[in-house]
PDB file of C-alpha atoms and ligand atoms in Angstrom:
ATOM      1  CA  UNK A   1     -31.576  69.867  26.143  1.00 70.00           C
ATOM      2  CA  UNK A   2     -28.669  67.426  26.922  1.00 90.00           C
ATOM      3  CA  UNK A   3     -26.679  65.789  24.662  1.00 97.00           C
ATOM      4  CA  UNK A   4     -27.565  62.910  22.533  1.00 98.00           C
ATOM      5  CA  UNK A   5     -24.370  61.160  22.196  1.00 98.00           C
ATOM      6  CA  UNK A   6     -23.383  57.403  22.109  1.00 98.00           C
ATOM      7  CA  UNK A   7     -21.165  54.938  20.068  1.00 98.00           C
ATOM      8  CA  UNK A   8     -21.625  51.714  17.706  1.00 97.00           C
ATOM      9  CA  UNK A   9     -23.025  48.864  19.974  1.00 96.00           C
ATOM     10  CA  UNK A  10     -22.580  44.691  19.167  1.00 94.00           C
ATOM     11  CA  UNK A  11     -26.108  43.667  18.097  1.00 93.00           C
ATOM     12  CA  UNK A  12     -25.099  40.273  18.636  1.00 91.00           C
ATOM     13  CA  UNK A  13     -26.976  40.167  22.074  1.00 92.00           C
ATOM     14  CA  UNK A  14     -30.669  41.810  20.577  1.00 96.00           C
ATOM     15  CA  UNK A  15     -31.901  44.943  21.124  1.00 98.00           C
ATOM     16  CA  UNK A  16     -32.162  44.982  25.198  1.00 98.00           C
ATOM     17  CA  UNK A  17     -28.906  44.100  26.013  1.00 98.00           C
ATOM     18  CA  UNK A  18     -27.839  46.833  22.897  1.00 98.00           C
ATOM     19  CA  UNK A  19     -29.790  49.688  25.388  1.00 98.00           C
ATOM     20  CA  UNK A  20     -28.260  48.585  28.632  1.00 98.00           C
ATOM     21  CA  UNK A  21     -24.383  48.447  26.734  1.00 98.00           C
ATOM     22  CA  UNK A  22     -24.978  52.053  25.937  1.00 98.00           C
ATOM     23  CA  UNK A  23     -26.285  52.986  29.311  1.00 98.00           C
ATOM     24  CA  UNK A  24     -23.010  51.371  30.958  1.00 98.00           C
ATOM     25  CA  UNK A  25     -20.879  53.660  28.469  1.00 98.00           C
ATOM     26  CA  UNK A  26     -23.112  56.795  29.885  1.00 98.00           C
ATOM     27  CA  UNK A  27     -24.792  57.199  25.916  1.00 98.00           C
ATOM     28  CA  UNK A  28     -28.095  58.476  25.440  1.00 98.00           C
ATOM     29  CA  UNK A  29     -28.249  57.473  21.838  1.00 98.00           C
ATOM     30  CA  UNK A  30     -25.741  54.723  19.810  1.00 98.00           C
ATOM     31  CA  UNK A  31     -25.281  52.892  16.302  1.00 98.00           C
ATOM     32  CA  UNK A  32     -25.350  49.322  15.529  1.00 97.00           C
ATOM     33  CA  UNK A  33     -25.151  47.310  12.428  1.00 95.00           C
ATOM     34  CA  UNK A  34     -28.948  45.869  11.086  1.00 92.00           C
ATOM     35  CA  UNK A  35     -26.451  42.481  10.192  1.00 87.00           C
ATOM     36  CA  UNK A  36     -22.597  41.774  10.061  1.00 81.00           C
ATOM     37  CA  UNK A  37     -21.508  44.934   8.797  1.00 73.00           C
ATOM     38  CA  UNK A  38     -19.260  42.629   5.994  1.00 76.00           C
ATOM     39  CA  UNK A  39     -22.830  41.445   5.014  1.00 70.00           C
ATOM     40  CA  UNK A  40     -24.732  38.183   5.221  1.00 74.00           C
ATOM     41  CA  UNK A  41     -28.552  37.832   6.680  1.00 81.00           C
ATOM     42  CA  UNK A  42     -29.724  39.124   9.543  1.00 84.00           C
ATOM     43  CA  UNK A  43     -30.835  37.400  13.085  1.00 84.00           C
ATOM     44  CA  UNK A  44     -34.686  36.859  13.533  1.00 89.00           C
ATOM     45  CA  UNK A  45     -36.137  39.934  15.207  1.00 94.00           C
ATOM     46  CA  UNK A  46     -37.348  38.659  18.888  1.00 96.00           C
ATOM     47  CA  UNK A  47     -40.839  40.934  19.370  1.00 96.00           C
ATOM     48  CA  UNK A  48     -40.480  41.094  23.760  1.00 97.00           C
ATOM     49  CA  UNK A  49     -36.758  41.967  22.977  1.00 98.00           C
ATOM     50  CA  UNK A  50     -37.759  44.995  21.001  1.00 98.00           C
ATOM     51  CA  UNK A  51     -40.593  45.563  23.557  1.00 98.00           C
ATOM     52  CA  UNK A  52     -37.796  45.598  26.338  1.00 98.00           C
ATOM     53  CA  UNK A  53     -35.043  47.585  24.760  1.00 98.00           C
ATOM     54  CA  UNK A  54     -38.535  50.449  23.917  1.00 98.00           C
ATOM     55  CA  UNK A  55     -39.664  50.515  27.440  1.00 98.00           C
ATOM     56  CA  UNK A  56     -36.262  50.999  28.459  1.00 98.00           C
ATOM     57  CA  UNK A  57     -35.881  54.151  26.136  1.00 98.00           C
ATOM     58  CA  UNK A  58     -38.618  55.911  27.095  1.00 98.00           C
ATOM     59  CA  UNK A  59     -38.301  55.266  30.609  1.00 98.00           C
ATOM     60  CA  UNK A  60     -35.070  57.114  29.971  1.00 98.00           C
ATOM     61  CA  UNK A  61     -36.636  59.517  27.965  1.00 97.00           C
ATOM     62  CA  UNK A  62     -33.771  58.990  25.311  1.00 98.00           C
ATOM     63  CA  UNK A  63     -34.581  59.969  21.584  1.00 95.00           C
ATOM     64  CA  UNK A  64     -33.540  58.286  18.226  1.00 98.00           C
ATOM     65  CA  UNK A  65     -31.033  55.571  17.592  1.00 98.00           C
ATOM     66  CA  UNK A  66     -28.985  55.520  14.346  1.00 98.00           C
ATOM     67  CA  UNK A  67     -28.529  51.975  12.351  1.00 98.00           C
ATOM     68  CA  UNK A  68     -26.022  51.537   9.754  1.00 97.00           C
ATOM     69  CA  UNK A  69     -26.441  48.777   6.751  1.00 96.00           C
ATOM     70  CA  UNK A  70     -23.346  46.685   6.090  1.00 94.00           C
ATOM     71  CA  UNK A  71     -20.258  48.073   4.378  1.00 91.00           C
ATOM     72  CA  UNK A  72     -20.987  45.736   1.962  1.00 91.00           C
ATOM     73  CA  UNK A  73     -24.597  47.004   0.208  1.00 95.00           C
ATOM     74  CA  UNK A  74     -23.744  48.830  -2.713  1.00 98.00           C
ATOM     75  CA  UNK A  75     -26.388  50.103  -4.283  1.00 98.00           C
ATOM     76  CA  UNK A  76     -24.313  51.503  -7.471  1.00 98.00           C
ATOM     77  CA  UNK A  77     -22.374  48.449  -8.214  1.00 98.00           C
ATOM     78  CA  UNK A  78     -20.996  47.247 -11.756  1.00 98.00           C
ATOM     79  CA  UNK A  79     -22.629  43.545 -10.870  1.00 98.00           C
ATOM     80  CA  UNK A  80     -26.065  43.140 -11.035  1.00 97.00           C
ATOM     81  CA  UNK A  81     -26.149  40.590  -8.189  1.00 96.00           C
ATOM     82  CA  UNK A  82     -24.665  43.199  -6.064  1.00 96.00           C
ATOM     83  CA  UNK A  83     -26.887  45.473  -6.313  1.00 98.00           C
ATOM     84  CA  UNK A  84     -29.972  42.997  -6.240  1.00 97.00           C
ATOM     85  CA  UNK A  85     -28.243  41.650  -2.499  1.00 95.00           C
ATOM     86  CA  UNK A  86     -28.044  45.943  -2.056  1.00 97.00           C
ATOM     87  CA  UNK A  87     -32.011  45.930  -2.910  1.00 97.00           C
ATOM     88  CA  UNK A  88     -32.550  42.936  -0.896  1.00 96.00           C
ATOM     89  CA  UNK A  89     -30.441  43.804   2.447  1.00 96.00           C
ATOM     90  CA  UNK A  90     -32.195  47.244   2.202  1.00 98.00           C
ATOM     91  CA  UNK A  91     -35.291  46.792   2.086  1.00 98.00           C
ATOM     92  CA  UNK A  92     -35.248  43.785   4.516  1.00 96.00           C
ATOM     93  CA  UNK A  93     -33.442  46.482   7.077  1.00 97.00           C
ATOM     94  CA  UNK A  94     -36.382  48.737   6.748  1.00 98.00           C
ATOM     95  CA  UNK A  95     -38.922  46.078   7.655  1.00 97.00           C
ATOM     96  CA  UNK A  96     -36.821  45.224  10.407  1.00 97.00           C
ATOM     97  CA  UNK A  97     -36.474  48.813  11.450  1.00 98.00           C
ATOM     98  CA  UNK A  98     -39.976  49.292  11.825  1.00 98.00           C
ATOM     99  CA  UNK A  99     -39.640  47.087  14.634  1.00 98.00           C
ATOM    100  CA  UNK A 100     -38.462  50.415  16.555  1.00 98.00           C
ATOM    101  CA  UNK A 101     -40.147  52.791  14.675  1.00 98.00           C
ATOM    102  CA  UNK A 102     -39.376  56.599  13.771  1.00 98.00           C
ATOM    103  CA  UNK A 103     -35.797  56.150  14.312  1.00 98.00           C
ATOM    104  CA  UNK A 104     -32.912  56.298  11.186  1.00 98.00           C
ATOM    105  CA  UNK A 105     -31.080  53.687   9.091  1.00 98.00           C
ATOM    106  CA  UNK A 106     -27.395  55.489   7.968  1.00 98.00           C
ATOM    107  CA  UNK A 107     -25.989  53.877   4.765  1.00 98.00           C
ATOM    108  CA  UNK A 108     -22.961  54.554   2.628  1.00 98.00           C
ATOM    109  CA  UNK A 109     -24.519  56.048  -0.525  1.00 98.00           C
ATOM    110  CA  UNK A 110     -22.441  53.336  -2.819  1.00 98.00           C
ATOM    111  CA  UNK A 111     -19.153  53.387  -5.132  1.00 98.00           C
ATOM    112  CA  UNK A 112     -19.642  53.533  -8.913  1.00 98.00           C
ATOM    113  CA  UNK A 113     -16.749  51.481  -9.762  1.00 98.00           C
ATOM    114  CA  UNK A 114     -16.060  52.936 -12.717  1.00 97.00           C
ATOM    115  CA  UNK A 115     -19.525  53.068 -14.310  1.00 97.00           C
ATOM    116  CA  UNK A 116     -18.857  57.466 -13.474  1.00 98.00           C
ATOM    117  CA  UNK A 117     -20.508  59.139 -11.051  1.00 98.00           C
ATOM    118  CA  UNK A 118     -23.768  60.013 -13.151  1.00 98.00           C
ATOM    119  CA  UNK A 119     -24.439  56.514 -13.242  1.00 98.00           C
ATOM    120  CA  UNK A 120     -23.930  55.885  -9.863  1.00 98.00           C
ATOM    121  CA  UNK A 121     -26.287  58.663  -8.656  1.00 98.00           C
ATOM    122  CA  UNK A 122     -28.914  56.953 -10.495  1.00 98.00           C
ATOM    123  CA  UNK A 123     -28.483  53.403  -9.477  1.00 98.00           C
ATOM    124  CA  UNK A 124     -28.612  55.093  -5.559  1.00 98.00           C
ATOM    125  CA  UNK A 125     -31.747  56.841  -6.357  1.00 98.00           C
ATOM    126  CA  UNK A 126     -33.318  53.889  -8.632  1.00 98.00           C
ATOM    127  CA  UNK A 127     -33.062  51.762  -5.072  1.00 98.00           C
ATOM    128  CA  UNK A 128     -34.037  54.051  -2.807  1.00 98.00           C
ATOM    129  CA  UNK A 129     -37.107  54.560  -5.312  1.00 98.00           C
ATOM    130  CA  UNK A 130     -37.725  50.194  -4.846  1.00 98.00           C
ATOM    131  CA  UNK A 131     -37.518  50.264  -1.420  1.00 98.00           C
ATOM    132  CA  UNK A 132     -38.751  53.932   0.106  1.00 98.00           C
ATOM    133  CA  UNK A 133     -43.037  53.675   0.233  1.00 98.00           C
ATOM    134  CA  UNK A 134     -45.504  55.583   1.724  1.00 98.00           C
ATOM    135  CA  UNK A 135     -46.263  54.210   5.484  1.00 98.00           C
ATOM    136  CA  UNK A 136     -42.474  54.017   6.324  1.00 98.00           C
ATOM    137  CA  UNK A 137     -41.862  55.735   9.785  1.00 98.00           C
ATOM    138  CA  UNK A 138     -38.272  55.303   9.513  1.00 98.00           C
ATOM    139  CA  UNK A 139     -36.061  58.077   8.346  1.00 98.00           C
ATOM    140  CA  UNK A 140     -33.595  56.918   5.714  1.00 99.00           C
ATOM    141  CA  UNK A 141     -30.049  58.602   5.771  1.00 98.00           C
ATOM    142  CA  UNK A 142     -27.679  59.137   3.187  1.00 99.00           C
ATOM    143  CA  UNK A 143     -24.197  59.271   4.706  1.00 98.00           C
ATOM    144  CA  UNK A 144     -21.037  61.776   3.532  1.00 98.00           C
ATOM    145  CA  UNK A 145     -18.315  59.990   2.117  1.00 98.00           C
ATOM    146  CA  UNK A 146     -14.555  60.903   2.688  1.00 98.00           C
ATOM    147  CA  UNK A 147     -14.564  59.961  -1.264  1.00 97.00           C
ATOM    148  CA  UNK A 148     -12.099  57.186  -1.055  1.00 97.00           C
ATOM    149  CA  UNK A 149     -12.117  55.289  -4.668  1.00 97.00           C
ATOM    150  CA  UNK A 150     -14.909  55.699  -6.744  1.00 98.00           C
ATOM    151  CA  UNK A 151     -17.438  56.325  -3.248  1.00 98.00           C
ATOM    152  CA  UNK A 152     -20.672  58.308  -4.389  1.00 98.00           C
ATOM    153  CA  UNK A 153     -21.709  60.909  -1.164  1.00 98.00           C
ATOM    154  CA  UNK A 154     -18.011  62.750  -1.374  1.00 98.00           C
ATOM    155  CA  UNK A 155     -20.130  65.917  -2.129  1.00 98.00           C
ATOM    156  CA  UNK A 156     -22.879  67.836  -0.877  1.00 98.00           C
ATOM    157  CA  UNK A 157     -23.752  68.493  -4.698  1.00 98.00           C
ATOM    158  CA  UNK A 158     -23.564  64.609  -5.048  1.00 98.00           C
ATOM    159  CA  UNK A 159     -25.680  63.954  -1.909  1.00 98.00           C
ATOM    160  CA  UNK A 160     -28.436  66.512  -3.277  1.00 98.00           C
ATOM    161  CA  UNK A 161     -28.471  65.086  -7.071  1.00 98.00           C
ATOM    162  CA  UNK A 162     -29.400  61.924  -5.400  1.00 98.00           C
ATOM    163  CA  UNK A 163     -32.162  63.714  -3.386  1.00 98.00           C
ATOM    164  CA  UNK A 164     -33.271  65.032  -6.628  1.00 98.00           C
ATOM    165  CA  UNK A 165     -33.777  61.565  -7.666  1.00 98.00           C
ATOM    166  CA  UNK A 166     -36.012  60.573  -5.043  1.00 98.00           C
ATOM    167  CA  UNK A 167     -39.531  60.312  -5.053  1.00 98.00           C
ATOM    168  CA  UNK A 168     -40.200  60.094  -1.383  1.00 98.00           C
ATOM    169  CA  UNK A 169     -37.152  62.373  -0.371  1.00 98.00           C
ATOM    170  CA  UNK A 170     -38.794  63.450   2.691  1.00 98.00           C
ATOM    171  CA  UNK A 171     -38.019  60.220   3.875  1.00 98.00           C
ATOM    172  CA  UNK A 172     -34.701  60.761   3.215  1.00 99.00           C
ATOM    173  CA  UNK A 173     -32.070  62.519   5.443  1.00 98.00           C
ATOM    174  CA  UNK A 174     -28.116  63.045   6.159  1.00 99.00           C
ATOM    175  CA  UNK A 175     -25.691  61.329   8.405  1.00 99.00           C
ATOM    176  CA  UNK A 176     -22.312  64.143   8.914  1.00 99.00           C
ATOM    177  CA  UNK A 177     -19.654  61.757   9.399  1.00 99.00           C
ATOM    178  CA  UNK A 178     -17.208  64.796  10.354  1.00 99.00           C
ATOM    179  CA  UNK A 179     -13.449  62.644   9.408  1.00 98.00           C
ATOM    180  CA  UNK A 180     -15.785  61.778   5.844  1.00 98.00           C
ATOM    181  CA  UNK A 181     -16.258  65.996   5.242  1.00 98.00           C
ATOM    182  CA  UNK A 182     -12.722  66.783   6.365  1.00 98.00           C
ATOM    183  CA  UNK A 183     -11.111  64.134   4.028  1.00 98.00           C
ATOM    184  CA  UNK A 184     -13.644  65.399   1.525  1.00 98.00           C
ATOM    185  CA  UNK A 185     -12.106  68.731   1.404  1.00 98.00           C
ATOM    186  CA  UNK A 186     -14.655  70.761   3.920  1.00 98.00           C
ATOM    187  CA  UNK A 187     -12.693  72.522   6.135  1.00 99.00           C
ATOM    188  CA  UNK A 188     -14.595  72.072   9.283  1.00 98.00           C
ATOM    189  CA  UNK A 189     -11.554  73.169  11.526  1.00 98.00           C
ATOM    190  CA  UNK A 190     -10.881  76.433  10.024  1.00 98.00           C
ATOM    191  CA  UNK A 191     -14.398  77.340   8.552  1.00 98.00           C
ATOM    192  CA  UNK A 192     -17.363  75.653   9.997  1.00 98.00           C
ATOM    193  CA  UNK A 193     -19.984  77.954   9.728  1.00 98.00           C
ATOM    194  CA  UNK A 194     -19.036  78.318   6.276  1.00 98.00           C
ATOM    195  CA  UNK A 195     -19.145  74.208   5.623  1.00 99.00           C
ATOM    196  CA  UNK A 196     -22.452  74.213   7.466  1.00 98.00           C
ATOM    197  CA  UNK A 197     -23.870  77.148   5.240  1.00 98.00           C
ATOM    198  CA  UNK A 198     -22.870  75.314   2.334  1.00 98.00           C
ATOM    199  CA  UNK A 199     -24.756  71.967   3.631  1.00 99.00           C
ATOM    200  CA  UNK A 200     -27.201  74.571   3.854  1.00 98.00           C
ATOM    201  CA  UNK A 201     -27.609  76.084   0.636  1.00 98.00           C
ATOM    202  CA  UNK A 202     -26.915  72.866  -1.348  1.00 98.00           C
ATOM    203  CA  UNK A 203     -28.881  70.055   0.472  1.00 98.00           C
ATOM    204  CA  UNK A 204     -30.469  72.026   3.494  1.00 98.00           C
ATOM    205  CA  UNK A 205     -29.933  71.985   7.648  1.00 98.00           C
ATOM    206  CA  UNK A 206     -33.653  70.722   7.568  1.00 98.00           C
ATOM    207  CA  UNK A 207     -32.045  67.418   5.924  1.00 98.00           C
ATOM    208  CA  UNK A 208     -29.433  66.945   8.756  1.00 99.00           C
ATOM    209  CA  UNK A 209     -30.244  64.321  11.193  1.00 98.00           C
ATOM    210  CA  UNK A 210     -27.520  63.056  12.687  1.00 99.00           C
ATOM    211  CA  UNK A 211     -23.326  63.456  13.215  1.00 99.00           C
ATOM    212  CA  UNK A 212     -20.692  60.522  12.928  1.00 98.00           C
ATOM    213  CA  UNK A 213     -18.339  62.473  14.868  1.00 98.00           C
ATOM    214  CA  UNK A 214     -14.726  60.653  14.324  1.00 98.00           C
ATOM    215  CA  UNK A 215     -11.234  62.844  13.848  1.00 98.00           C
ATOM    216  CA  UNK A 216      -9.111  61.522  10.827  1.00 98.00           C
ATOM    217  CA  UNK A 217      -5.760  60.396  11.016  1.00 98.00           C
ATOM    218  CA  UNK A 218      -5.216  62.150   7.752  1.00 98.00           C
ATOM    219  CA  UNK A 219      -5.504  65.795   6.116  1.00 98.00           C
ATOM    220  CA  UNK A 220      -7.653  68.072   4.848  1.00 98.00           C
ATOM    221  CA  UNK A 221      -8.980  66.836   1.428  1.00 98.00           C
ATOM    222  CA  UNK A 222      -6.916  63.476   1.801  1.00 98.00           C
ATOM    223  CA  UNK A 223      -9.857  61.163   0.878  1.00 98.00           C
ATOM    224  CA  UNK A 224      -8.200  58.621   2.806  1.00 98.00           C
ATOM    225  CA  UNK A 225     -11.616  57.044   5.418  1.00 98.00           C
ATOM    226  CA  UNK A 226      -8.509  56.223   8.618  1.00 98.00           C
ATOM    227  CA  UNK A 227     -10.880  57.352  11.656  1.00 98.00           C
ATOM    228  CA  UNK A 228      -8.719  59.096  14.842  1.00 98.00           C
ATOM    229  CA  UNK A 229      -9.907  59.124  18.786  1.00 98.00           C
ATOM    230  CA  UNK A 230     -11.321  62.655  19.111  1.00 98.00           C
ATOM    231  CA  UNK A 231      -8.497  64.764  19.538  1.00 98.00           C
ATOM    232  CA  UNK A 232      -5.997  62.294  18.184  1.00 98.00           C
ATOM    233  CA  UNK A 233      -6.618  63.132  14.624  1.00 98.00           C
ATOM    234  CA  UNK A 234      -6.188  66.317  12.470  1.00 98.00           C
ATOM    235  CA  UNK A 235      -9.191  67.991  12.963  1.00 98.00           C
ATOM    236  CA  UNK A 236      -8.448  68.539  16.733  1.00 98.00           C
ATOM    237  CA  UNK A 237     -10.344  68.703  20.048  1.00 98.00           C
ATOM    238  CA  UNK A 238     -10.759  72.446  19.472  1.00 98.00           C
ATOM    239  CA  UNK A 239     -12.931  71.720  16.539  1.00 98.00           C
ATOM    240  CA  UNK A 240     -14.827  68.877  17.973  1.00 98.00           C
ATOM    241  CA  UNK A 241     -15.799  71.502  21.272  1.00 98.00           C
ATOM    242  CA  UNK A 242     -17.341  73.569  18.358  1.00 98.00           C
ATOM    243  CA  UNK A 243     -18.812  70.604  16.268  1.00 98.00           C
ATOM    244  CA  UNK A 244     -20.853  69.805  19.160  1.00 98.00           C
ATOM    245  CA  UNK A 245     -22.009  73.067  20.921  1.00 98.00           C
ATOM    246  CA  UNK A 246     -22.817  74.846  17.175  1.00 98.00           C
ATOM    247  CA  UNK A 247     -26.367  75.828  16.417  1.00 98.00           C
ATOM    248  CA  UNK A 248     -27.035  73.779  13.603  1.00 98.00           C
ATOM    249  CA  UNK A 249     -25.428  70.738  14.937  1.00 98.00           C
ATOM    250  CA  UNK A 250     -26.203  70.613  18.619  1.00 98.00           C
ATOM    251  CA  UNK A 251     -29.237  68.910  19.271  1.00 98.00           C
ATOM    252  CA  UNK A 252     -28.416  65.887  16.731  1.00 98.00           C
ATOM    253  CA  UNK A 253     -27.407  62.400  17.880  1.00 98.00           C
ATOM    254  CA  UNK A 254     -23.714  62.130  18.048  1.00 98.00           C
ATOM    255  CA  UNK A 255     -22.197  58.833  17.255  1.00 98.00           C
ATOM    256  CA  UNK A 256     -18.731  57.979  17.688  1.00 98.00           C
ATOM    257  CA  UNK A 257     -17.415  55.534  15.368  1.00 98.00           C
ATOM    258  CA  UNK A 258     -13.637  56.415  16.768  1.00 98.00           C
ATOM    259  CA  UNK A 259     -11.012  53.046  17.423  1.00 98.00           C
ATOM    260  CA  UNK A 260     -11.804  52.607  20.785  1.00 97.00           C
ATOM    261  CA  UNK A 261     -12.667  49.710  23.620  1.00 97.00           C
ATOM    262  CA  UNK A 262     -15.507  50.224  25.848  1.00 97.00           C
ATOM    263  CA  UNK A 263     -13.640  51.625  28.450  1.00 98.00           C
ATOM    264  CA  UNK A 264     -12.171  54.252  25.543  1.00 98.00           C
ATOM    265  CA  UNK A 265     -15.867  55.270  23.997  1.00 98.00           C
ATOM    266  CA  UNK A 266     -16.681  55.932  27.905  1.00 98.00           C
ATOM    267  CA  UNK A 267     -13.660  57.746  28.229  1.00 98.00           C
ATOM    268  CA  UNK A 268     -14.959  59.895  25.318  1.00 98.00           C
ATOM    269  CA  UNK A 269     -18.546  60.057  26.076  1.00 98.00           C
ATOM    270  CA  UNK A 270     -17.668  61.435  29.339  1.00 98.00           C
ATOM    271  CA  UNK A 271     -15.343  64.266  27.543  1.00 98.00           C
ATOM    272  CA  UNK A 272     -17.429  65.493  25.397  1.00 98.00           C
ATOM    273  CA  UNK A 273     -20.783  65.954  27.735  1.00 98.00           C
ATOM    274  CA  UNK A 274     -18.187  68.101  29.619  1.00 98.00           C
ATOM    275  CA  UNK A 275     -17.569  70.077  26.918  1.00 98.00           C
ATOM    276  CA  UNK A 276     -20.882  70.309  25.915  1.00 98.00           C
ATOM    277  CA  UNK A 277     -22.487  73.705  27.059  1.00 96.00           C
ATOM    278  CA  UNK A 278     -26.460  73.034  28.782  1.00 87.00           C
TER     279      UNK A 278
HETATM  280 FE1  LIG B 301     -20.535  54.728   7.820  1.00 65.55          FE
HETATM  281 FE1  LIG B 302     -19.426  57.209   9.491  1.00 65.55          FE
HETATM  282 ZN1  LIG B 303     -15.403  56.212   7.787  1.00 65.55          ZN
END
């Protein structure tokens, strides 16, 4: 199988124009924001739009695309009308997501601010329970968190409580943002089969749907969030060349979310299909 790879993509222009931007930057999968990642509504969904940018896909024969919700849903806030624009944003996402359906909606589990991490865990879980029902075809994903402030997700034991929680957790997945884990403390340079056994054993491989693959400008266990070009950071290109051809990790959608131009994510779409082993 080739590589599913691809980087976040303006949804300004619709859905279309979204698949032919990530064609131009040689992607076979990408990310985009459901509305201004700082928040706010969303644009109206334009049916024949959809319709285009789905034809287009399978014509290609391309496979899932990854959304992320705005920075600014928290679902574990200390204001109540935070959290109800959290419940509100979320659960308007997954209508809209069913526009293009079967395909995954990434969101930063939430920060706690200071209400402690139990209580956060169970605000994430109480939304997911309001907004998660039965027909969904979209796969929900919880992301991992470099753990920067009070940010829920800096754990895999975190990530699983909130599974736990979860009614219809088989709607739920995980989004490996790969600068999040190392900033976390998992040392995916020196000891990734032993990071990916330990996703393993605490949430399970089965749960893993997709890879933010980013390096970080900062160290091991830093809990800093400054994304690096691959190779530019201190996890390394060596790393990334085995983050992308390991078992486990392989046939997921990669999704760059590195500081880059177009011409920069090509650049780096280009270098890591070469490094990818078919
Ligand atoms: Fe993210
Ligand atoms: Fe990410
Ligand atoms: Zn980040």
């Amino acid at each position: 199988m080739s590589m599913k790879i691809g980087s976040h993509i303006s949804s300004a222009k619709g859905y279309e124009a979204m698949g032919k931007q990530a064609l131009k930057l040689g992607a076979s999968t990408f990310a985009f924001f459901t509305r201004n990642p700082r928040g706010g509504s969303a644009k109206a969904i334009v049916q024949e739009d959809v319709e285009g940018f789905l034809a287009l896909w399978r014509e290609k024969g391309y496979g899932k695309i990854v959304a992320h919700a705005p920075y600014t849903l928290n679902a574990c806030s200390d204001k109540a009308e935070v959290r109800r624009f959290a419940r509100e944003a979320f659960a308007e996402d997954l209508k809209r997501m069913e526009y293009t359906p079967g395909n995954y909606y990434n969101f930063h589990p939430g920060s706690h601010v200071g209400q402690g991490t139990e209580e956060g865990i169970r605000l994430i879980a109480e939304l997911l329970n309001e907004c998660l029902y039965d027909e969904l075809t979209t796969t929900v994903l919880l992301e991992t968190m470099a753990g920067k402030g009070s940010e829920i997700g800096r754990s895999f034991e975190e990530l699983r409580a909130i599974l736990d929680k979860v009614v219809l957790s088989e709607k739920v997945g995980v989004c490996l943002d790969t600068c999040h884990v190392w900033d976390g403390g998992y040392d995916i340079v020196n000891d990734l089969d032993g990071v990916l056994e330990k996703f393993d054993r605490i949430i399970g491989l089965g749960r893993l749907k997709a890879v933010h693959i980013n390096d970080s400008m900062n160290g091991l266990g830093s809990h800093k969030d400054r994304h690096a070009r691959i190779g530019e950071g201190q996890i390394g290109w060596e790393a990334f060349v085995r983050i992308i051809n390991h078992p486990a990790l392989r046939d997921l959608p990669f999704i760059l979310e590195t500081p880059n131009d177009d011409a920069g994510w090509t650049k780096e779409i280009a270098m890591l299909r070469r490094a990818y082993r078919d």
